[in-house]
mmCIF file of N, CA, C and O in Angstrom:
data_model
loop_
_atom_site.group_PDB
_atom_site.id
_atom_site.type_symbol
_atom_site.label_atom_id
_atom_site.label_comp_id
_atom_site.label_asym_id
_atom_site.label_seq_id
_atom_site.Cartn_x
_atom_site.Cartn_y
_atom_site.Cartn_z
ATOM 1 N N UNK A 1 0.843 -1.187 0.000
ATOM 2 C CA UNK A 1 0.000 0.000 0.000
ATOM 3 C C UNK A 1 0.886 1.247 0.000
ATOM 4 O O UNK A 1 1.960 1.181 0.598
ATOM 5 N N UNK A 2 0.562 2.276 -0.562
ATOM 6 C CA UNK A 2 1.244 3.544 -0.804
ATOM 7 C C UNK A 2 0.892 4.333 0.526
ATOM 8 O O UNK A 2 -0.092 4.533 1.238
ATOM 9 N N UNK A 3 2.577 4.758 0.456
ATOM 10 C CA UNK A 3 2.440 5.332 2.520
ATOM 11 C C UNK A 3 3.204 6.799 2.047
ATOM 12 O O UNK A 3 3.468 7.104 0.884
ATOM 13 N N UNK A 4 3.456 7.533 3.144
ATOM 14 C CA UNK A 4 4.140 8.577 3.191
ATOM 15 C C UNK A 4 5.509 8.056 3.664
ATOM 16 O O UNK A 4 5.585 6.988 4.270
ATOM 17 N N UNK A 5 6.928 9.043 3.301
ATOM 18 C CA UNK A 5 7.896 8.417 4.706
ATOM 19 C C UNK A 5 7.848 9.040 5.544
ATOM 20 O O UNK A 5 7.246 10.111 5.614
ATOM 21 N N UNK A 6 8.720 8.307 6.708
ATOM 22 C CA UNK A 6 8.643 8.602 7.931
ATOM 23 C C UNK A 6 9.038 10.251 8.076
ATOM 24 O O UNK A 6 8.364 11.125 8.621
ATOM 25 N N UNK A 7 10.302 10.374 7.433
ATOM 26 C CA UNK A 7 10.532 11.816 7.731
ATOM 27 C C UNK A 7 9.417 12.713 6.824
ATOM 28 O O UNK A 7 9.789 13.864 7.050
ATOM 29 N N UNK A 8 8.225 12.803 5.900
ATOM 30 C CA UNK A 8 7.111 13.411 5.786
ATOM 31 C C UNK A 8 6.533 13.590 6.521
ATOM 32 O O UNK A 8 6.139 12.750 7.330
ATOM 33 N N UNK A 9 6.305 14.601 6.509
ATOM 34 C CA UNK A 9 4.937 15.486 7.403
ATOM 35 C C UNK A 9 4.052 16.275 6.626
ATOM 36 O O UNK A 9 4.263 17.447 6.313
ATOM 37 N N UNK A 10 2.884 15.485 6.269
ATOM 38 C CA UNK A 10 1.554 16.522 5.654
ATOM 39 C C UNK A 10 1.142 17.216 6.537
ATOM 40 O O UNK A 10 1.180 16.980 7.744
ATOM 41 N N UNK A 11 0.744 18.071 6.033
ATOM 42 C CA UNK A 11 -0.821 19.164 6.062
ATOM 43 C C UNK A 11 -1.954 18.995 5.514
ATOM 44 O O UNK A 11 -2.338 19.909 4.784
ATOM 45 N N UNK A 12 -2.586 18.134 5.638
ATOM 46 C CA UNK A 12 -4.030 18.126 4.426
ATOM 47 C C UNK A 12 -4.862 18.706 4.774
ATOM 48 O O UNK A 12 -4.975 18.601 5.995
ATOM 49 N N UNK A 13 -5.887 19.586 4.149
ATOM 50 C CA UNK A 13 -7.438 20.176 4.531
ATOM 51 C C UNK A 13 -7.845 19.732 3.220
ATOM 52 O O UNK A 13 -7.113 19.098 2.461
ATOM 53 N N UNK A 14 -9.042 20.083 2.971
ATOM 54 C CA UNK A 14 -9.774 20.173 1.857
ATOM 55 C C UNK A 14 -9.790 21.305 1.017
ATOM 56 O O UNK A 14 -10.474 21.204 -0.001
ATOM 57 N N UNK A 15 -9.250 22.251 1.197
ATOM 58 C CA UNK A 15 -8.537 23.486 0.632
ATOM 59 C C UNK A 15 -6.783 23.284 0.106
ATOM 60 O O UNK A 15 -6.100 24.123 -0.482
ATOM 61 N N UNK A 16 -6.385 21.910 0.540
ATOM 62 C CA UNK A 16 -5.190 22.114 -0.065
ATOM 63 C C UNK A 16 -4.275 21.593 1.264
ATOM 64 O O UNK A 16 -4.603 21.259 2.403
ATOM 65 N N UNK A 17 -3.263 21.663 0.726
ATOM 66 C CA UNK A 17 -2.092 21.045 1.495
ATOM 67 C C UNK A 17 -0.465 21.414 1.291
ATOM 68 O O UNK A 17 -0.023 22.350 0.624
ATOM 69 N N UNK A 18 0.291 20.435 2.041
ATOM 70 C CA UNK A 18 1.588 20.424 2.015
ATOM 71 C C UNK A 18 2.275 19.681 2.830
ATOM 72 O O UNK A 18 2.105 19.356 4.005
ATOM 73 N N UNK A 19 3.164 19.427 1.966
ATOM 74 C CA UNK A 19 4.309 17.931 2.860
ATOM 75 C C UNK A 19 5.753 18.810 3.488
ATOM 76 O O UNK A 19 6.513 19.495 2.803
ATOM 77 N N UNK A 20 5.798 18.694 4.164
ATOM 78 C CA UNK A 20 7.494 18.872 4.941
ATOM 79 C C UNK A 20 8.257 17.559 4.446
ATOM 80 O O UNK A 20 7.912 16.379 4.519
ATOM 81 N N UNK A 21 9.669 18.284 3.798
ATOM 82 C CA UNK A 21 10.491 16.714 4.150
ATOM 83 C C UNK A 21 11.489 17.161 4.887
ATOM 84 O O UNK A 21 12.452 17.831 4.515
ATOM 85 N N UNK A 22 11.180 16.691 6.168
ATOM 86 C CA UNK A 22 12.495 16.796 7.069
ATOM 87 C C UNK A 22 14.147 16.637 6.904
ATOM 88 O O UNK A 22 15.068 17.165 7.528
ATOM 89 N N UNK A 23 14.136 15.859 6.001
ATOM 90 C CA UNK A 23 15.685 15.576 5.587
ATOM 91 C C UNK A 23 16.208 17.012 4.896
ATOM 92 O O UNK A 23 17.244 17.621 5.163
ATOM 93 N N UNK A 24 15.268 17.328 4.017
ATOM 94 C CA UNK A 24 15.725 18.850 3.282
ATOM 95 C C UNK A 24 15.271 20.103 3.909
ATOM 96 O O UNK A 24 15.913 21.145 3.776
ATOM 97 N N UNK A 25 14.068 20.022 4.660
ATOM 98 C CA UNK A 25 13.390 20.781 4.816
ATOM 99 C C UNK A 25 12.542 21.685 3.766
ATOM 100 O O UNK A 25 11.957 22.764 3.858
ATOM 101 N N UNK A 26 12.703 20.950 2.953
ATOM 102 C CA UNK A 26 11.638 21.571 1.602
ATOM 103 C C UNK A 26 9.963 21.417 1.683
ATOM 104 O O UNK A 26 9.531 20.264 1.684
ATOM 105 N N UNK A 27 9.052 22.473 1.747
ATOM 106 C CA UNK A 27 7.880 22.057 1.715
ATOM 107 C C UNK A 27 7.658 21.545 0.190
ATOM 108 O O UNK A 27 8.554 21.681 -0.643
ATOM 109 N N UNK A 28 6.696 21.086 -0.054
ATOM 110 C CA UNK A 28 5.879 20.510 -1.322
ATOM 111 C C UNK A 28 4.162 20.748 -1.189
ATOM 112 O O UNK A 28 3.250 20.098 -0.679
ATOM 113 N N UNK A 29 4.260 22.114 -1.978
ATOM 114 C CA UNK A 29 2.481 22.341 -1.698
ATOM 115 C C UNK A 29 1.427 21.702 -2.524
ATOM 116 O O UNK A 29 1.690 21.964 -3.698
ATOM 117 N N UNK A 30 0.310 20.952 -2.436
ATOM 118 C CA UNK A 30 -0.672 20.249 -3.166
ATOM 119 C C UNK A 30 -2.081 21.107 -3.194
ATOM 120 O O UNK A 30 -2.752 21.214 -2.167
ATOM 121 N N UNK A 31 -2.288 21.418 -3.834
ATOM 122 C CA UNK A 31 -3.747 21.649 -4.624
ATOM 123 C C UNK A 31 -4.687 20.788 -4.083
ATOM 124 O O UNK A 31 -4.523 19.574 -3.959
ATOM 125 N N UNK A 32 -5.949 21.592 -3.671
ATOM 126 C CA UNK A 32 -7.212 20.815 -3.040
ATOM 127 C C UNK A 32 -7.507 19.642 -3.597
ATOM 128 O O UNK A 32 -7.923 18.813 -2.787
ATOM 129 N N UNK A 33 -7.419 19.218 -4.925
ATOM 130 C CA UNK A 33 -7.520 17.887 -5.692
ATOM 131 C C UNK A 33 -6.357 16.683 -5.005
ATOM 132 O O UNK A 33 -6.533 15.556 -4.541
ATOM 133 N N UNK A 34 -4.998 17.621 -5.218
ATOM 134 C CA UNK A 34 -4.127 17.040 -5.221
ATOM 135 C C UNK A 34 -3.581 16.324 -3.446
ATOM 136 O O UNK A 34 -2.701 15.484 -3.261
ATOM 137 N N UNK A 35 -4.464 17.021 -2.362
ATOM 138 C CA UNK A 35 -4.589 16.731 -0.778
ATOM 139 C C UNK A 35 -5.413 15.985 -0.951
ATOM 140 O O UNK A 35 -4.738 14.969 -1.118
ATOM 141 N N UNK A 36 -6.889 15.544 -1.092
ATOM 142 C CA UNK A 36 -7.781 14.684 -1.269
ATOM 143 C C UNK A 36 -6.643 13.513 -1.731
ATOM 144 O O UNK A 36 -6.130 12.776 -0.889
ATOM 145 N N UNK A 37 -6.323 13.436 -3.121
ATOM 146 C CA UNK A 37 -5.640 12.012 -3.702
ATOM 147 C C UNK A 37 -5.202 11.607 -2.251
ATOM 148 O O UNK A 37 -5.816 10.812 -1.540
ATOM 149 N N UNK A 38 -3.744 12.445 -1.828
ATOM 150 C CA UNK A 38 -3.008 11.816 -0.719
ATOM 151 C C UNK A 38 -3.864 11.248 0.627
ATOM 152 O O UNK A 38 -3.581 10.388 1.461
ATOM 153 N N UNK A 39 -5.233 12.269 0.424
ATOM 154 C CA UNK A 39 -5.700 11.774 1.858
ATOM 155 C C UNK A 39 -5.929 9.889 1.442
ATOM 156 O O UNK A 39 -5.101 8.997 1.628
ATOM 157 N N UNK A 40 -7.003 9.795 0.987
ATOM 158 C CA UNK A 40 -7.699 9.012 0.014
ATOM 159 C C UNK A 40 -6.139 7.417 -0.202
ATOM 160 O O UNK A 40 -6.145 6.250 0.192
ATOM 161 N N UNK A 41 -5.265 8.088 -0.846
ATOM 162 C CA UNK A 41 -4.046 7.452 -0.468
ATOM 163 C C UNK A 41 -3.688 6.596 1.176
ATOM 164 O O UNK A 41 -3.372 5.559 1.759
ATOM 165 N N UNK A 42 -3.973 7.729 1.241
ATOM 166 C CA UNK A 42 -3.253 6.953 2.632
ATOM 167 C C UNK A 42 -4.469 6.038 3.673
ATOM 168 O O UNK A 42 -4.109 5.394 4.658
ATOM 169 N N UNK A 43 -5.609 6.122 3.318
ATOM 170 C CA UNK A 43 -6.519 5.538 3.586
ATOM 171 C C UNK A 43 -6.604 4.130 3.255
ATOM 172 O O UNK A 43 -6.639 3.239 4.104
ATOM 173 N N UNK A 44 -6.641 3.921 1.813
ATOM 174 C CA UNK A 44 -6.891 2.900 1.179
ATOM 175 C C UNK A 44 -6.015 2.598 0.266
ATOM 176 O O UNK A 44 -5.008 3.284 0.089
ATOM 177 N N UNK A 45 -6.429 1.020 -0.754
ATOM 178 C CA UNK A 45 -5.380 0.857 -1.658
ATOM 179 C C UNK A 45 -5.583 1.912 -3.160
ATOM 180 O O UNK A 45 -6.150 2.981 -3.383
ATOM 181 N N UNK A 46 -5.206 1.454 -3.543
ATOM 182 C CA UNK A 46 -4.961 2.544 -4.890
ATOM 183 C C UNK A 46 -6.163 2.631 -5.930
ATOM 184 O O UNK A 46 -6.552 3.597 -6.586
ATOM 185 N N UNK A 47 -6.529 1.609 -5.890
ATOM 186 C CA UNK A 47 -8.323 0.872 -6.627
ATOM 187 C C UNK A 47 -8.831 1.558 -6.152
ATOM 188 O O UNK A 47 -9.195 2.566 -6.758
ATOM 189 N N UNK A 48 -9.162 1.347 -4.634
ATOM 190 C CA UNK A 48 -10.110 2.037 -3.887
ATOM 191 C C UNK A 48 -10.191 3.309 -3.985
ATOM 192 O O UNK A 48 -11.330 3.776 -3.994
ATOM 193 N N UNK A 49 -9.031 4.246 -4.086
ATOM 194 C CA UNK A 49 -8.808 5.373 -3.900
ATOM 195 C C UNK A 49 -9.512 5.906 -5.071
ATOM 196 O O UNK A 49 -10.374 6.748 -4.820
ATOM 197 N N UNK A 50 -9.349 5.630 -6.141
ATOM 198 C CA UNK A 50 -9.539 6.022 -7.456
ATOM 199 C C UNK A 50 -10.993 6.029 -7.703
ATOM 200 O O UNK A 50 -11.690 6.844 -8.307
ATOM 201 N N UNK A 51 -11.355 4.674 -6.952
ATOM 202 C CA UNK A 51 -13.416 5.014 -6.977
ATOM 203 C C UNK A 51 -14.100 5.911 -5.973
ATOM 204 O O UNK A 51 -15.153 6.475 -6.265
ATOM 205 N N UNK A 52 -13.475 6.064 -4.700
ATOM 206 C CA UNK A 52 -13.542 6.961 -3.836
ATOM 207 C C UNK A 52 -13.702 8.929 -4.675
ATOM 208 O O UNK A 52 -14.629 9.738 -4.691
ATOM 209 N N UNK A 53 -11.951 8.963 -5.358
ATOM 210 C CA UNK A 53 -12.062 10.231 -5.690
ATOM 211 C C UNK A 53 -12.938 10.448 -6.406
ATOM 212 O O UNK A 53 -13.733 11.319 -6.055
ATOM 213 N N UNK A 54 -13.163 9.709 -7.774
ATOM 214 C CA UNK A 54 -14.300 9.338 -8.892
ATOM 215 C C UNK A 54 -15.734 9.490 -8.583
ATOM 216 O O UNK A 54 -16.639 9.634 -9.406
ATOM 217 N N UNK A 55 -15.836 9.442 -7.269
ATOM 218 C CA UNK A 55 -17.536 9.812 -6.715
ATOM 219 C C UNK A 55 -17.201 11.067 -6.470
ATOM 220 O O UNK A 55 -17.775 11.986 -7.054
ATOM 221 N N UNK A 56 -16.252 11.273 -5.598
ATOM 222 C CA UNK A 56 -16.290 12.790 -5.194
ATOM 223 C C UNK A 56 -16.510 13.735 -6.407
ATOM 224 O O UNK A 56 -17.607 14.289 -6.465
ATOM 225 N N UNK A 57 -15.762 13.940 -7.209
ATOM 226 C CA UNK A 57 -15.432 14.789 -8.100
ATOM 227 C C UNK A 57 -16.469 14.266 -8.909
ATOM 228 O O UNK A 57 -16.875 15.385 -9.222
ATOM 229 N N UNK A 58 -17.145 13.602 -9.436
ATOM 230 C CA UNK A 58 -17.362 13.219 -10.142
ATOM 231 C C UNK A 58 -17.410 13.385 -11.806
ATOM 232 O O UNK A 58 -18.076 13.946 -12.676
ATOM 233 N N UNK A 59 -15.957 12.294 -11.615
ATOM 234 C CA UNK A 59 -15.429 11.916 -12.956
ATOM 235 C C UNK A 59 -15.446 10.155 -13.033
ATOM 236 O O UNK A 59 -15.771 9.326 -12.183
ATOM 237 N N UNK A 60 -15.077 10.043 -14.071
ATOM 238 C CA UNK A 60 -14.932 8.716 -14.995
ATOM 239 C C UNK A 60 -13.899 7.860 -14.038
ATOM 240 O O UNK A 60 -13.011 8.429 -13.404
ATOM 241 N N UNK A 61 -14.048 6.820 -14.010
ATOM 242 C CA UNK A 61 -12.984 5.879 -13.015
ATOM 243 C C UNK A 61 -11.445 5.845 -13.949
ATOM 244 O O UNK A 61 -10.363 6.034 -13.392
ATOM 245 N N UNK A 62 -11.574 5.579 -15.401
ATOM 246 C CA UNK A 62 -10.229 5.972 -15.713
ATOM 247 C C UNK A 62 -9.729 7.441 -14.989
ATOM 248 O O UNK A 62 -9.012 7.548 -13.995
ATOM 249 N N UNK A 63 -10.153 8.208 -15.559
ATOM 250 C CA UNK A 63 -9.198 9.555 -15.011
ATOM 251 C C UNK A 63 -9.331 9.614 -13.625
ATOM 252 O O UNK A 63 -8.186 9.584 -13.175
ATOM 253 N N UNK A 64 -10.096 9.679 -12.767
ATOM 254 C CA UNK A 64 -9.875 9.144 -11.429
ATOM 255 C C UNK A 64 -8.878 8.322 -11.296
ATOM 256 O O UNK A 64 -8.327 8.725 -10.271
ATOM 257 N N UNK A 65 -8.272 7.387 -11.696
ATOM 258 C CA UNK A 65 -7.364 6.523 -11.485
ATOM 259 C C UNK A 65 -5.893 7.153 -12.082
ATOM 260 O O UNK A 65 -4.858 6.864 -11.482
ATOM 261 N N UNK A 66 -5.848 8.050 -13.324
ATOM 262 C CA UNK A 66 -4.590 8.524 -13.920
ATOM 263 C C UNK A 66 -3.935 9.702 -12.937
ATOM 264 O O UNK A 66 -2.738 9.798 -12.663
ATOM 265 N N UNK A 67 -5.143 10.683 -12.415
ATOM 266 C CA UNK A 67 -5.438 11.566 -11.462
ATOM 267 C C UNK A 67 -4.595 10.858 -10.167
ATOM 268 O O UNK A 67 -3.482 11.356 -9.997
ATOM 269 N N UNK A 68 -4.937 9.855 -9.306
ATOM 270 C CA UNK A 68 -4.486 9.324 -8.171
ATOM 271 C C UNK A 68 -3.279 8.378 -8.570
ATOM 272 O O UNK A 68 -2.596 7.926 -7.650
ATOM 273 N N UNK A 69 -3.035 8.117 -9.603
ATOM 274 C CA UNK A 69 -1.485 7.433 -10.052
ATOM 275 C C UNK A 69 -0.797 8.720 -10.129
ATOM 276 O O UNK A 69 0.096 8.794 -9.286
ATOM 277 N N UNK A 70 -0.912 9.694 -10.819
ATOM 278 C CA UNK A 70 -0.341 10.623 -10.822
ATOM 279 C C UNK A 70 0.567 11.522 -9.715
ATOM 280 O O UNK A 70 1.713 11.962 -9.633
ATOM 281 N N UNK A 71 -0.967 11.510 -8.727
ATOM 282 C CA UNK A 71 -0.006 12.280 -7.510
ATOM 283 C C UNK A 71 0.812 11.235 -6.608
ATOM 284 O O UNK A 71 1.752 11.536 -5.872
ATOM 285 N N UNK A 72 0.306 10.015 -6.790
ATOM 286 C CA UNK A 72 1.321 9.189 -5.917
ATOM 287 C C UNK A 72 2.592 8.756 -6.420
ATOM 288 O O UNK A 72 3.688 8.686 -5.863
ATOM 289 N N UNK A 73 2.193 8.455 -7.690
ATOM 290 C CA UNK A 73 4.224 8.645 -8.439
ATOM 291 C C UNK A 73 4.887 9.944 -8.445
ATOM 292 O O UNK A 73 6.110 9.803 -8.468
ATOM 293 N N UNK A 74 4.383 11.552 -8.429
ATOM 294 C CA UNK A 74 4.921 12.750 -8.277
ATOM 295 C C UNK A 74 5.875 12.483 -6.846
ATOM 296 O O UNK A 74 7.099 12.576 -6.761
ATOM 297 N N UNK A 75 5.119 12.204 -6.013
ATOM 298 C CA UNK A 75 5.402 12.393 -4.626
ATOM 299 C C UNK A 75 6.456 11.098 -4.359
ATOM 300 O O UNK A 75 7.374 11.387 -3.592
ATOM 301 N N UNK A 76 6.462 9.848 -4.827
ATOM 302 C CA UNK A 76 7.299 9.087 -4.778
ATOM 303 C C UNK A 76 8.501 9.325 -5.363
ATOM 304 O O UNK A 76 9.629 8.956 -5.039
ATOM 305 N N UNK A 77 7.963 10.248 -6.619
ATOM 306 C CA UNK A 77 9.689 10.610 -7.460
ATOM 307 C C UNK A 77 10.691 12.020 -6.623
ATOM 308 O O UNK A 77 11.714 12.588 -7.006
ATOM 309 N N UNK A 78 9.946 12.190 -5.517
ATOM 310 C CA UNK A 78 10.324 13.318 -4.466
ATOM 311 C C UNK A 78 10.579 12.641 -3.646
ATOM 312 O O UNK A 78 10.705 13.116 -2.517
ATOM 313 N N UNK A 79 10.761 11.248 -3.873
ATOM 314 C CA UNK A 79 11.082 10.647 -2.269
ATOM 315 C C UNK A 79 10.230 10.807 -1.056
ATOM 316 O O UNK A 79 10.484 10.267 0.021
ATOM 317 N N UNK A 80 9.181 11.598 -1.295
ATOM 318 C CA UNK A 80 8.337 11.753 0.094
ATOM 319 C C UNK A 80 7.364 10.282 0.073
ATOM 320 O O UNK A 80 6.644 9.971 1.023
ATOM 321 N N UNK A 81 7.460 9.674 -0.861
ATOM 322 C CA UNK A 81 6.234 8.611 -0.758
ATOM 323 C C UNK A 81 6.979 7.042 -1.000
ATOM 324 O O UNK A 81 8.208 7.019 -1.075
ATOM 325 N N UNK A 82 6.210 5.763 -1.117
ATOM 326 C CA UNK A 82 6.561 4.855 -0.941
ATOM 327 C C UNK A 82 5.323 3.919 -1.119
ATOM 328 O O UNK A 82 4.187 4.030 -0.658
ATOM 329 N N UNK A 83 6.030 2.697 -2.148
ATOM 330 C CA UNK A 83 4.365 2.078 -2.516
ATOM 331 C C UNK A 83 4.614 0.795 -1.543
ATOM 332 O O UNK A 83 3.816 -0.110 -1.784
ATOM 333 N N UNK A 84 5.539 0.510 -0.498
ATOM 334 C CA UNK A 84 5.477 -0.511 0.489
ATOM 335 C C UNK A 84 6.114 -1.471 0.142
ATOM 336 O O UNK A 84 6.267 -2.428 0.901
ATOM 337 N N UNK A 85 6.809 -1.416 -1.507
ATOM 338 C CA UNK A 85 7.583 -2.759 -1.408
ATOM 339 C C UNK A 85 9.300 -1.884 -1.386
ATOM 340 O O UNK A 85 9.885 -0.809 -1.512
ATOM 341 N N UNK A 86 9.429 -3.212 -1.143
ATOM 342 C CA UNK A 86 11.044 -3.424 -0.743
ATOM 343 C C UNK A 86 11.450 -2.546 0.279
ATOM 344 O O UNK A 86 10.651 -2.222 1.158
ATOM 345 N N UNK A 87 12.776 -2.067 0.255
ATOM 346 C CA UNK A 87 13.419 -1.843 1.354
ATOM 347 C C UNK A 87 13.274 -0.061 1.097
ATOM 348 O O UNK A 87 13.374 0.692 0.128
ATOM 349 N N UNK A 88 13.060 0.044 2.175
ATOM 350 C CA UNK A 88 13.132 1.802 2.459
ATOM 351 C C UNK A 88 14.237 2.395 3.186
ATOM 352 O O UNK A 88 14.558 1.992 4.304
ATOM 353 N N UNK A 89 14.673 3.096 2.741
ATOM 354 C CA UNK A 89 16.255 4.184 2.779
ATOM 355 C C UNK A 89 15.897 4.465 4.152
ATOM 356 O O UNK A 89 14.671 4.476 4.261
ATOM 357 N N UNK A 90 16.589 4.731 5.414
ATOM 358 C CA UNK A 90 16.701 5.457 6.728
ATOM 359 C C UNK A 90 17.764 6.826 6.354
ATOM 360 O O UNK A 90 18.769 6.285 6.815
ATOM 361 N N UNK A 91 17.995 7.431 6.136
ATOM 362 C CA UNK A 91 18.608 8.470 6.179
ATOM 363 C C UNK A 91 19.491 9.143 6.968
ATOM 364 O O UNK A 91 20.325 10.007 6.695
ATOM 365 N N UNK A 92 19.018 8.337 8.521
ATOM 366 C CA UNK A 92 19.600 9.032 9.821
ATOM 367 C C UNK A 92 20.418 8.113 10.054
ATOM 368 O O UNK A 92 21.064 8.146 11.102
ATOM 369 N N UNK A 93 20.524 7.453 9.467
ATOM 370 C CA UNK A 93 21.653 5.644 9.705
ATOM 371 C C UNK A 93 22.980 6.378 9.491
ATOM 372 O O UNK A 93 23.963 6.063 10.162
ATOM 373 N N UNK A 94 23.023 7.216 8.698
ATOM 374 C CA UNK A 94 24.299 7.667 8.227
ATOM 375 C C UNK A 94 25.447 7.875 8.902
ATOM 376 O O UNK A 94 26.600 7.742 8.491
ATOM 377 N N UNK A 95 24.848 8.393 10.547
ATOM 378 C CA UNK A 95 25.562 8.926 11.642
ATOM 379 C C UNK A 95 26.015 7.750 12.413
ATOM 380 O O UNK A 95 26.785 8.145 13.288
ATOM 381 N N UNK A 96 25.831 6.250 12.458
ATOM 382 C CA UNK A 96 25.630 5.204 13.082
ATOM 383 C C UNK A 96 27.188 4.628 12.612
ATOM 384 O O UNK A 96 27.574 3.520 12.982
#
């Protein structure tokens, strides 16, 4: 299942959002569409998510689904996200 990492920290409302990544300290701001996906994300699996947003908004289950692939590979290619397989980077190990 698609998670946040540990060093992420959202903000979600329904007006919009934003992730902290602690390692950089860079925010990453999301668009009211684009906070829903992550909420919705982190709720459920990725199927689910996509029929979930697809009622809300109401759109078509394809684009609902390109829509919620979308923001979860953005955010994974930022390193803030993670679809649960394999091994996940610690960052703070470094000092060890």
């Amino acid at each position: 299942m698609w998670q946040l990492r540990e060093r992420a920290h959202p903000i979600l409302t329904d007006q919009g959002g934003a992730i902290l990544d602690e390692r950089t300290g860079r925010w990453t701001q999301l668009t009211p569409t684009a906070a829903a996906a992550v909420m919705l994300l982190l709720s459920c699996p990725t199927e689910q998510a996509a029929d979930r947003f697809a009622q809300r908004y109401g759109i078509g289950t394809e684009q609902a689904t390109t829509d919620i692939r979308t923001v979860a590979n953005s955010l994974t290619a930022k390193g803030l996200a993670h679809d649960g397989q394999g091994p996940t980077r610690r960052w703070w190990r470094w000092c060890r």
